[in-house]
XYZ file of C-alpha atoms in Angstrom:
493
model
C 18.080 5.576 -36.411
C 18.521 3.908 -39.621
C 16.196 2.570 -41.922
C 16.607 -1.406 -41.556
C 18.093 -1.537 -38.169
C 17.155 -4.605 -36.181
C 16.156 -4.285 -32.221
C 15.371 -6.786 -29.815
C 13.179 -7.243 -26.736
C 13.913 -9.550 -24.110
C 11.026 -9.519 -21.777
C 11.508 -12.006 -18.491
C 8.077 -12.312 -17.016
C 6.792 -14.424 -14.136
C 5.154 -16.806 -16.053
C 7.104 -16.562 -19.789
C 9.882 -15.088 -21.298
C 9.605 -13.988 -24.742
C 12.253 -12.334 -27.388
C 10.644 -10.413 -30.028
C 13.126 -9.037 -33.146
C 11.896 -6.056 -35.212
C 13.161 -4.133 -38.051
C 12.770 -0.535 -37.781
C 11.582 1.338 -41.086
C 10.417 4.761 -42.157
C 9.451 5.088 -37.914
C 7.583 2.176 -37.384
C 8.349 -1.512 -36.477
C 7.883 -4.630 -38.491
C 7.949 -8.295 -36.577
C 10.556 -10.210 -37.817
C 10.822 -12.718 -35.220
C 8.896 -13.865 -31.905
C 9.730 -16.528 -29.442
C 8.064 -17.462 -26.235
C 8.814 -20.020 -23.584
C 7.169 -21.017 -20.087
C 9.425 -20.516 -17.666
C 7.433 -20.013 -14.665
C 9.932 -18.696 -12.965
C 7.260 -16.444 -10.541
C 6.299 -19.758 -8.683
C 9.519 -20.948 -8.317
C 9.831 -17.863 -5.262
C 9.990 -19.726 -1.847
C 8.803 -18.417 1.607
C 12.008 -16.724 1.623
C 11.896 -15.052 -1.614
C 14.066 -16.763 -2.603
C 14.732 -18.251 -6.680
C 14.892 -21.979 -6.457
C 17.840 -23.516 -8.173
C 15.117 -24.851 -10.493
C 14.111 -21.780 -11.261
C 17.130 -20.029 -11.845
C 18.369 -23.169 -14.178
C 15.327 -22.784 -15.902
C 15.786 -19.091 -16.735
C 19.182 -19.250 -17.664
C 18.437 -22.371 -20.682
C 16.297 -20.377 -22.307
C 18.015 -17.145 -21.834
C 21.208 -19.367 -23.476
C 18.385 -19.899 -26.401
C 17.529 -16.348 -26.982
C 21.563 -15.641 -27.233
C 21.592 -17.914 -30.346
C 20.140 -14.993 -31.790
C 21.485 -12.285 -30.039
C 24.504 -13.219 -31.038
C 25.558 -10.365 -33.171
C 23.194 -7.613 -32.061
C 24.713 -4.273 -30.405
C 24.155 -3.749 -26.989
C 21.744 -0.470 -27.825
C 20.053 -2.695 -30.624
C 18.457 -4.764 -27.361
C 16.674 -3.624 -24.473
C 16.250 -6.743 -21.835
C 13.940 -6.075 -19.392
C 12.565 -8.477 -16.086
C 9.605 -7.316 -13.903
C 7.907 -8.803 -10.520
C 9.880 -11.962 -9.946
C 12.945 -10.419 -9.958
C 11.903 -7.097 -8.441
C 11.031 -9.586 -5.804
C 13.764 -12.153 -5.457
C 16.377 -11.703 -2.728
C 18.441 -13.415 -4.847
C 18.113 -11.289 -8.033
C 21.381 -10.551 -8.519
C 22.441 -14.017 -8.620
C 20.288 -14.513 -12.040
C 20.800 -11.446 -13.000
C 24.266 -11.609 -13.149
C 25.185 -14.967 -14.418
C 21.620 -14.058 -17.379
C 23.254 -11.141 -18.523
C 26.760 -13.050 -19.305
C 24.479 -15.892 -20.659
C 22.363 -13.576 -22.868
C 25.203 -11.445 -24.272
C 23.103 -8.468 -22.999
C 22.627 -6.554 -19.876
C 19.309 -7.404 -17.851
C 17.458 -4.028 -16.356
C 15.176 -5.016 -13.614
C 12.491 -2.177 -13.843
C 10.591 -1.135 -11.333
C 6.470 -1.148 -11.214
C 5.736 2.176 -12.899
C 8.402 2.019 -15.177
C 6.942 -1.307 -16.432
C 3.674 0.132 -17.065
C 5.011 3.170 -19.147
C 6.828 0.514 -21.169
C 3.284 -1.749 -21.409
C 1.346 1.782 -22.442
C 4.461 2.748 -25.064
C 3.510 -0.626 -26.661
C -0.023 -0.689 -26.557
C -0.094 3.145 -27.663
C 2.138 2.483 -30.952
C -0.247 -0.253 -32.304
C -3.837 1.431 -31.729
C -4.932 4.218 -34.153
C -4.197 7.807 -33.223
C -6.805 9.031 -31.142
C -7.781 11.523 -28.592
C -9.707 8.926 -26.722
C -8.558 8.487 -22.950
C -7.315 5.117 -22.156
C -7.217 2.844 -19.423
C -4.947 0.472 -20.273
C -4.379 -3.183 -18.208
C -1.917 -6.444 -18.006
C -2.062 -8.702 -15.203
C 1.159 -10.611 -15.790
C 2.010 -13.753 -13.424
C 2.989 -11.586 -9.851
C 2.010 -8.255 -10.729
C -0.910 -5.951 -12.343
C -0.076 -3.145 -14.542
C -2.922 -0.354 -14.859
C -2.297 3.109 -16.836
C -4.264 6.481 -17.790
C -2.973 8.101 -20.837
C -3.823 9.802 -23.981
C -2.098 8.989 -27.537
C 1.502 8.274 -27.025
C 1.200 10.114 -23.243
C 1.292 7.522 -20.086
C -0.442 10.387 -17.982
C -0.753 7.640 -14.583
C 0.935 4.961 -13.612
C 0.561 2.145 -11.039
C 1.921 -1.401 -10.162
C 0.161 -3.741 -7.915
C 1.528 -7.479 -6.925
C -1.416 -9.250 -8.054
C -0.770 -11.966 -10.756
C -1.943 -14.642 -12.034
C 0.915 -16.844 -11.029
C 0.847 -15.588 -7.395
C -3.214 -15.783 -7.183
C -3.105 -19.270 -8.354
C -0.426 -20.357 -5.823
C -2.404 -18.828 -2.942
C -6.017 -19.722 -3.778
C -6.336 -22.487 -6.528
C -3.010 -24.916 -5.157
C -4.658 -28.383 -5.231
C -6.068 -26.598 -8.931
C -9.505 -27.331 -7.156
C -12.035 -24.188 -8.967
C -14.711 -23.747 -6.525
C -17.448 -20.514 -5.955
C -15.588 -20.336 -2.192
C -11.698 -20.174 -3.871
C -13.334 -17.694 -6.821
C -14.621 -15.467 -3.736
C -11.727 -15.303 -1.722
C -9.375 -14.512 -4.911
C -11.612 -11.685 -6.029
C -12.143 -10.502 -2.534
C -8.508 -10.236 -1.950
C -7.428 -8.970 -5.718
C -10.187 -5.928 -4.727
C -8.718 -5.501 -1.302
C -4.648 -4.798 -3.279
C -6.391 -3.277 -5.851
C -8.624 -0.611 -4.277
C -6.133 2.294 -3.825
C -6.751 2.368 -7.591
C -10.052 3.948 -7.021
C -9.064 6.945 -6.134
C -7.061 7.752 -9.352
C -8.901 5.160 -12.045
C -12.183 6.356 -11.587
C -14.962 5.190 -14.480
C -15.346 9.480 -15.655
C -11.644 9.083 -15.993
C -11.484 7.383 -19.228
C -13.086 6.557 -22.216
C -11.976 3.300 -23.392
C -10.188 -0.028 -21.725
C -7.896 -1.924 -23.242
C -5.970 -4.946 -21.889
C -2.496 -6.075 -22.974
C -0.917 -9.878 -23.113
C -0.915 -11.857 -20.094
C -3.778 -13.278 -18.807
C -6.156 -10.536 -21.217
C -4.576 -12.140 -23.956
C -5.309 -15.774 -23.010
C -8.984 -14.927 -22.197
C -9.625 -13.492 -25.579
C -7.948 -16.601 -27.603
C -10.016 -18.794 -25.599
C -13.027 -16.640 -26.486
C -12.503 -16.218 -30.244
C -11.700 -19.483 -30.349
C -15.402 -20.260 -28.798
C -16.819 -18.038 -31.756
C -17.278 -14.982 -30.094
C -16.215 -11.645 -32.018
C -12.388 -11.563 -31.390
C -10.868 -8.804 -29.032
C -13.522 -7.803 -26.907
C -14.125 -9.042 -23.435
C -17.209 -8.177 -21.240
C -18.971 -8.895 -18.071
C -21.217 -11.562 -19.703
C -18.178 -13.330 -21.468
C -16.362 -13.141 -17.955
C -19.168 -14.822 -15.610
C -19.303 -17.275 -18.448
C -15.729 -18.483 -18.231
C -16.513 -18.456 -14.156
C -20.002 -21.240 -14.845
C -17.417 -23.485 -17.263
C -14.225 -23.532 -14.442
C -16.749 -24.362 -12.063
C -18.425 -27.356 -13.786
C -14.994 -28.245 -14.715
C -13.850 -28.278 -10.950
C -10.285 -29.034 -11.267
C -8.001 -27.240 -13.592
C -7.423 -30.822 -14.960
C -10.659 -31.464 -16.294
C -10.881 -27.640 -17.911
C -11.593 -28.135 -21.842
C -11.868 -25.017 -23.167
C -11.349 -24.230 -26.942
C -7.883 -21.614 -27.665
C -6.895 -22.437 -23.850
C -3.198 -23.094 -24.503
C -1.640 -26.039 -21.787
C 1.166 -23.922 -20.033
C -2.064 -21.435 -19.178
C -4.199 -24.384 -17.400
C -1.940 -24.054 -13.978
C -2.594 -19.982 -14.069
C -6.193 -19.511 -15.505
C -8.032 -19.677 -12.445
C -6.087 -16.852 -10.573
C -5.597 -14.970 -13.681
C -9.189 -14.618 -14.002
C -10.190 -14.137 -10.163
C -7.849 -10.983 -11.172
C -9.776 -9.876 -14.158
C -13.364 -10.534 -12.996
C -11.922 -8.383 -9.680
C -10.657 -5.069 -11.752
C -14.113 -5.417 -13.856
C -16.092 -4.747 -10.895
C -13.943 -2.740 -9.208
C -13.411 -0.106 -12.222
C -16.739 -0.516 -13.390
C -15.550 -2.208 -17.099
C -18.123 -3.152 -19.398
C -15.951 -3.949 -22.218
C -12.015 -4.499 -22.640
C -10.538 -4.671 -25.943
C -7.536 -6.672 -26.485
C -4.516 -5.064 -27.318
C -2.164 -5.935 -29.751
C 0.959 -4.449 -28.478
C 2.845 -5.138 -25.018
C 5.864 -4.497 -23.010
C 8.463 -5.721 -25.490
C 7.121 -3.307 -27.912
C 7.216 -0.831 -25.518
C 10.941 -1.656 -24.727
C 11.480 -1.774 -28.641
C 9.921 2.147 -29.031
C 12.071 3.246 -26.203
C 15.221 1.684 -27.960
C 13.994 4.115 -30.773
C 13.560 6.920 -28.390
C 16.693 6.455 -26.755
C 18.605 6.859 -29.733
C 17.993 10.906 -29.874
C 19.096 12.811 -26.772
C 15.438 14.796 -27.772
C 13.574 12.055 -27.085
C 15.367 9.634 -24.092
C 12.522 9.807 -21.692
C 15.362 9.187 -19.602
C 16.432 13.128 -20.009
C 12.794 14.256 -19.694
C 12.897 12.663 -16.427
C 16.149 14.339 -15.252
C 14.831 17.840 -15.877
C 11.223 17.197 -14.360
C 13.391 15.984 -11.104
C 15.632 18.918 -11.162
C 12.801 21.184 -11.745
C 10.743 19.361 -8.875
C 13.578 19.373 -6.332
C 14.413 22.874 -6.939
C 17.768 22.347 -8.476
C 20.079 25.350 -9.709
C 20.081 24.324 -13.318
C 22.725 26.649 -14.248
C 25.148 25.378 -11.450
C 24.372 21.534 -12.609
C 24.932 22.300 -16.300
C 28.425 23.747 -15.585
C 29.028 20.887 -13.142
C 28.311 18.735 -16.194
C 30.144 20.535 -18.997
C 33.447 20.277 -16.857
C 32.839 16.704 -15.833
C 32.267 15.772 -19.708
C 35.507 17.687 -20.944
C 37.370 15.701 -18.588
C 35.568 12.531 -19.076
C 36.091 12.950 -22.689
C 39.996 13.222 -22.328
C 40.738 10.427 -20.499
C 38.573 8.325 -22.774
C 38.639 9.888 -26.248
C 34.513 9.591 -26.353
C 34.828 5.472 -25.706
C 32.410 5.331 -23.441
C 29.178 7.017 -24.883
C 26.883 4.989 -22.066
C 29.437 6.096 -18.972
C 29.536 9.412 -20.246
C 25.598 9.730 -20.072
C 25.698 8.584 -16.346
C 27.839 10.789 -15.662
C 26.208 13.889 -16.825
C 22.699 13.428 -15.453
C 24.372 12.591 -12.136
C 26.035 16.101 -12.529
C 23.044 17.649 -13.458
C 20.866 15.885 -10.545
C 24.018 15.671 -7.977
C 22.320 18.821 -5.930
C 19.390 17.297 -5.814
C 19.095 16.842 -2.305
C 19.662 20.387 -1.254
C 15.732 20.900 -1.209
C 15.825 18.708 2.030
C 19.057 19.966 4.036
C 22.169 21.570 2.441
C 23.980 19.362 5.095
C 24.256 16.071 4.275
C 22.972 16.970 1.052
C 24.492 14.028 -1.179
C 23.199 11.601 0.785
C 19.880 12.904 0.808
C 20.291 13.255 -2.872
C 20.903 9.400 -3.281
C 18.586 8.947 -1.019
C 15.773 10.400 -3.229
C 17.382 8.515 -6.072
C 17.284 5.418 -4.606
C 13.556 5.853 -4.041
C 12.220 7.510 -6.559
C 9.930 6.319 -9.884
C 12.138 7.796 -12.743
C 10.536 6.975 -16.213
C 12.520 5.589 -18.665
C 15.075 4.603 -16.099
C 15.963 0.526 -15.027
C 16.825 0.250 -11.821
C 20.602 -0.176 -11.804
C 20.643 2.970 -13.456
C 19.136 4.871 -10.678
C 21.080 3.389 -8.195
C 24.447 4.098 -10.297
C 23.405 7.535 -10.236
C 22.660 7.567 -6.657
C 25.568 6.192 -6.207
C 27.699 8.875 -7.691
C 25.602 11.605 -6.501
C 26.250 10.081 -2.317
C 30.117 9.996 -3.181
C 30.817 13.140 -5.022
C 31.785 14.775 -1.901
C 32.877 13.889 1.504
C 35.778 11.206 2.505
C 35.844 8.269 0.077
C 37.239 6.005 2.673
C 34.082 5.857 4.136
C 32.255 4.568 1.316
C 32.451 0.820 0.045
C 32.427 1.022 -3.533
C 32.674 -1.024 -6.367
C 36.411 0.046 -7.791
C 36.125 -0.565 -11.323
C 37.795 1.477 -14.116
C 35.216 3.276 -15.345
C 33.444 4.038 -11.769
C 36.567 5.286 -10.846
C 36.922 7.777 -13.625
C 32.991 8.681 -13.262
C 33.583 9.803 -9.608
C 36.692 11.672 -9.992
C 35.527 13.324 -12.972
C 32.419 14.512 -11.063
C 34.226 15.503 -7.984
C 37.339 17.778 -9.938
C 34.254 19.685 -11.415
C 32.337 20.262 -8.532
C 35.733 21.531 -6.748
C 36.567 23.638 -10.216
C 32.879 25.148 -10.497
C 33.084 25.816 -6.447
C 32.700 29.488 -7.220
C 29.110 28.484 -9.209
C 30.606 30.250 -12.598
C 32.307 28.956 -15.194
C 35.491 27.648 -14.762
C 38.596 27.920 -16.834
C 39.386 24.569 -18.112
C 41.938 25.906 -20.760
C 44.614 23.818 -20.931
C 43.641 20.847 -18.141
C 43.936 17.157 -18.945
C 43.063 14.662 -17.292
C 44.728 11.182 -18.091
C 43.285 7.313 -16.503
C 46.424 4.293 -16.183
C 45.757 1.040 -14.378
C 44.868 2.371 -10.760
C 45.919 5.829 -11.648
C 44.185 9.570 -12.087
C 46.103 12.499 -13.346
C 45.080 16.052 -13.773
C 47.928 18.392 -15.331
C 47.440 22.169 -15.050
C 48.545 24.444 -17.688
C 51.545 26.754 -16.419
C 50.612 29.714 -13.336
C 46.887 28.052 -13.620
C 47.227 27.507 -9.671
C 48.677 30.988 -9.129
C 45.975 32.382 -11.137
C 43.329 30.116 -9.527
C 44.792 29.794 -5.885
C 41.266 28.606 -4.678
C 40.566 25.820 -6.752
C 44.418 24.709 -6.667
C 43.908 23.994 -3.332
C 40.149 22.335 -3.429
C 42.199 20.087 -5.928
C 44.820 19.266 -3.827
C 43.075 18.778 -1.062
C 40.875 16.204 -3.882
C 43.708 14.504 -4.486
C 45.056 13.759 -0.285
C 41.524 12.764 -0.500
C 41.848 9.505 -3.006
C 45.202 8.642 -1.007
C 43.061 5.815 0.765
C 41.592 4.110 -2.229
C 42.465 1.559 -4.478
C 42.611 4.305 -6.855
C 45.485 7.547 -6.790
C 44.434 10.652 -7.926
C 47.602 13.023 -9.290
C 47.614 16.431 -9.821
C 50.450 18.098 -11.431
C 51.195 21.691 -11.645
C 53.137 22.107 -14.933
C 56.240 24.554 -14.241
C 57.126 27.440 -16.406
């Protein structure tokens, strides 16, 4: 990456959304621009799950506000990334479609885990190197992230759906703060959260550290009350507890560095906190400085080598876990690529990377049943946590790993242009690499028109090759019943 490059971080919590712009020099990252709005868009979830139209409206203005400035970034310059609400929302895609055309910029929706590698990538980059183990917390507004790791290393991972947004709703929703409401919060925040135990145990690490969210809040209000700035204990917590309860409401709180769009939220946020204290045996958290936007903006610098994409890392640990034949999937994905890479002239750099770990992983499911094997291979994609990966990248993969064999009439798919080229790529080489050596691609092109797929073969290549001639014939009877035709011409002498 170049020195002076600008990245963005669109991060679309439950309770805010914030956009944070950074120039990237000499390896690190310098702020250049932060904005932050309350959006609330966690308690606008009804029984249903569903977004309210409220809600939605409400993300998509200030999504419209952030594109302002978006306006002439790059699409690998910004990395936009929503968490619990929309992980949540039945109708995610609705937002998610319509905020992505708003914002210029494709939304990922990430899954748990992935979110707290992101939050540790942030908080990592902006504490001093250091062998020290870390736990590392953020209870955002439906969902608590908690991480081991060492230096840059997220060594454990773990997502619960306990917020402050969410505890609020459910035990301070007439804003009434009371020792019974405080009880029942913690009780139940210990009852998600104790699972945790059994990997987050107090001999487990060496220092906590918590990052934004409701940890943040807590320590402005307590700097702001004159006590020594990021560091939170027991004693500061039970304090905070005496002053909500003399308050009584959340109206009548008055508490120095408490910011007004935190008032609605502080009682479950810290029901949450005052729960993982006890529960993990936390004398003191420090406050963290960076976050999951600066985790999203490392990962657009990783991203930019192939030899650091977490995204590959986690590719070869599933191939390695699943007992894939590496050197079968790397020929799958060297003939896929050449043919992808004719029919496109290296366009489509972001297609082209589907496409090969989808090669590489589309034997995946072999390890459960060689029958049925692709769909037990998107099967494990669908479900599996893949670091560095958003979620509609796992499902494109699993998608292309279910259909790159079997009858395509059988599958509903989503017929675009590129898809189409993706799959029929990634079939042709599985057919040419059938005899699991490398094939002879000498003098094959593939070509895409509107609706149309050809494959020319050099001259006697099917006399020379009877077997795979006839896998690719039979490939090609095989797309009759698509939108799409797939061609392939034998070139006479």
């Amino acid at each position: 990456m170049q020195d002076g490059t600008l990245l963005a971080a669109v991060d679309l919590g439950s309770n805010s959304f914030r956009l944070e712009i950074a120039r990237y020099e000499h390896g690190q990252l310098q702020r250049i621009e932060y904005l932050k709005e309350t959006v609330r868009q966690g308690g606008g979830l009804d029984a249903e799950r569903n977004l309210s139209a409220d809600a939605l409206q409400r993300g998509w203005d200030c999504l419209a506000r952030f594109a302002e400035r978006l306006r002439d970034f790059a699409p690998a310059q910004v990395r936009a990334v929503a968490t619990q609400t929309l992980r949540e929302a039945r109708n995610r895609d609705v937002f998610i479609e319509r905020g992505s055309a708003i914002l210029g910029h494709r939304i990922e929706v990430v899954s748990g885990p992935e979110e707290a590698r992101l939050i540790y990538q942030g908080v990592s980059h902006l504490l001093p190197q250091s062998d020290e183990r870390r736990l590392v917390l953020d209870i955002g507004g439906r969902s608590t992230e908690l991480i081991l790791g060492q230096q840059y290393q997220a060594q454990e991972v773990a997502s619960f759906r306990v917020g402050s947004v969410s505890w609020s709703a459910q035990f301070f929703a007439d804003g009434q703060f009371t020792e019974r409401a405080f009880a029942r919060a913690e009780t139940a925040a210990q009852a998600q959260l104790d699972e945790a135990l059994a990997v987050y145990q107090r001999q487990r690490w060496d220092c906590a550290y918590g990052a934004s969210g409701t940890v943040g809040a807590v320590g402005e209000i307590l700097a702001a009350s004159g006590h020594a700035p990021g560091r939170i204990t027991r004693q500061h917590l039970d304090g905070l507890y005496q002053q909500l309860l003399r308050a009584g409401h959340a109206s009548r709180v008055q508490l120095p560095g408490l910011k007004e769009e935190r008032r609605a939220v502080i009682g479950g946020g810290l029901s949450v906190l005052r729960a993982l204290f006890a529960l993990l045996q936390i004398d003191t958290l420090h406050v963290a400085q960076g976050a999951l936007r600066q985790g999203a903006l490392y990962d657009l610098i990783e991203r930019d080598s192939p030899a650091t994409d977490q995204r590959r890392a986690t590719v070869s640990a599933l191939q390695q876990r699943f007992g894939v034949d590496t050197a079968q999937a790397e020929r799958v994905a060297q003939a896929a690529s050449t043919l992808f890479a004719q029919a496109t002239g290296q366009e489509q750099p972001g297609h082209a990377q589907e496409l090969t770990w989808a090669a590489q992983l589309h034997e995946v499911g072999c390890r459960i049943a060689h029958s049925g094997y692709h769909r037990h291979g998107a099967y494990i994609l669908d479900n599996t946590d893949a670091a560095g990966f958003a979620q509609h990248e796992l499902q494109r993969l699993a998608l292309l790993v279910r259909a790159h064999r079997g009858k395509l009439r059988k599958l509903e798919l989503p017929w675009s242009a590129p898809l189409a080229l993706q799959l029929a790529c990634l079939r042709l080489a599985v057919a040419l690499c059938h005899a699991r050596r490398p094939p002879e691609l000498a003098g094959l092109h593939l070509r895409q028109d509107p609706g149309h797929i050809t494959l020319r073969l050099p001259t006697d290549w099917a006399t020379r090759y009877p077997q795979s001639a006839h896998l690719l014939r039979e490939e090609s009877q095989d797309w009759q019943r698509t939108p799409w035709a797939l061609e392939v011409i034998a070139q006479s002498a």
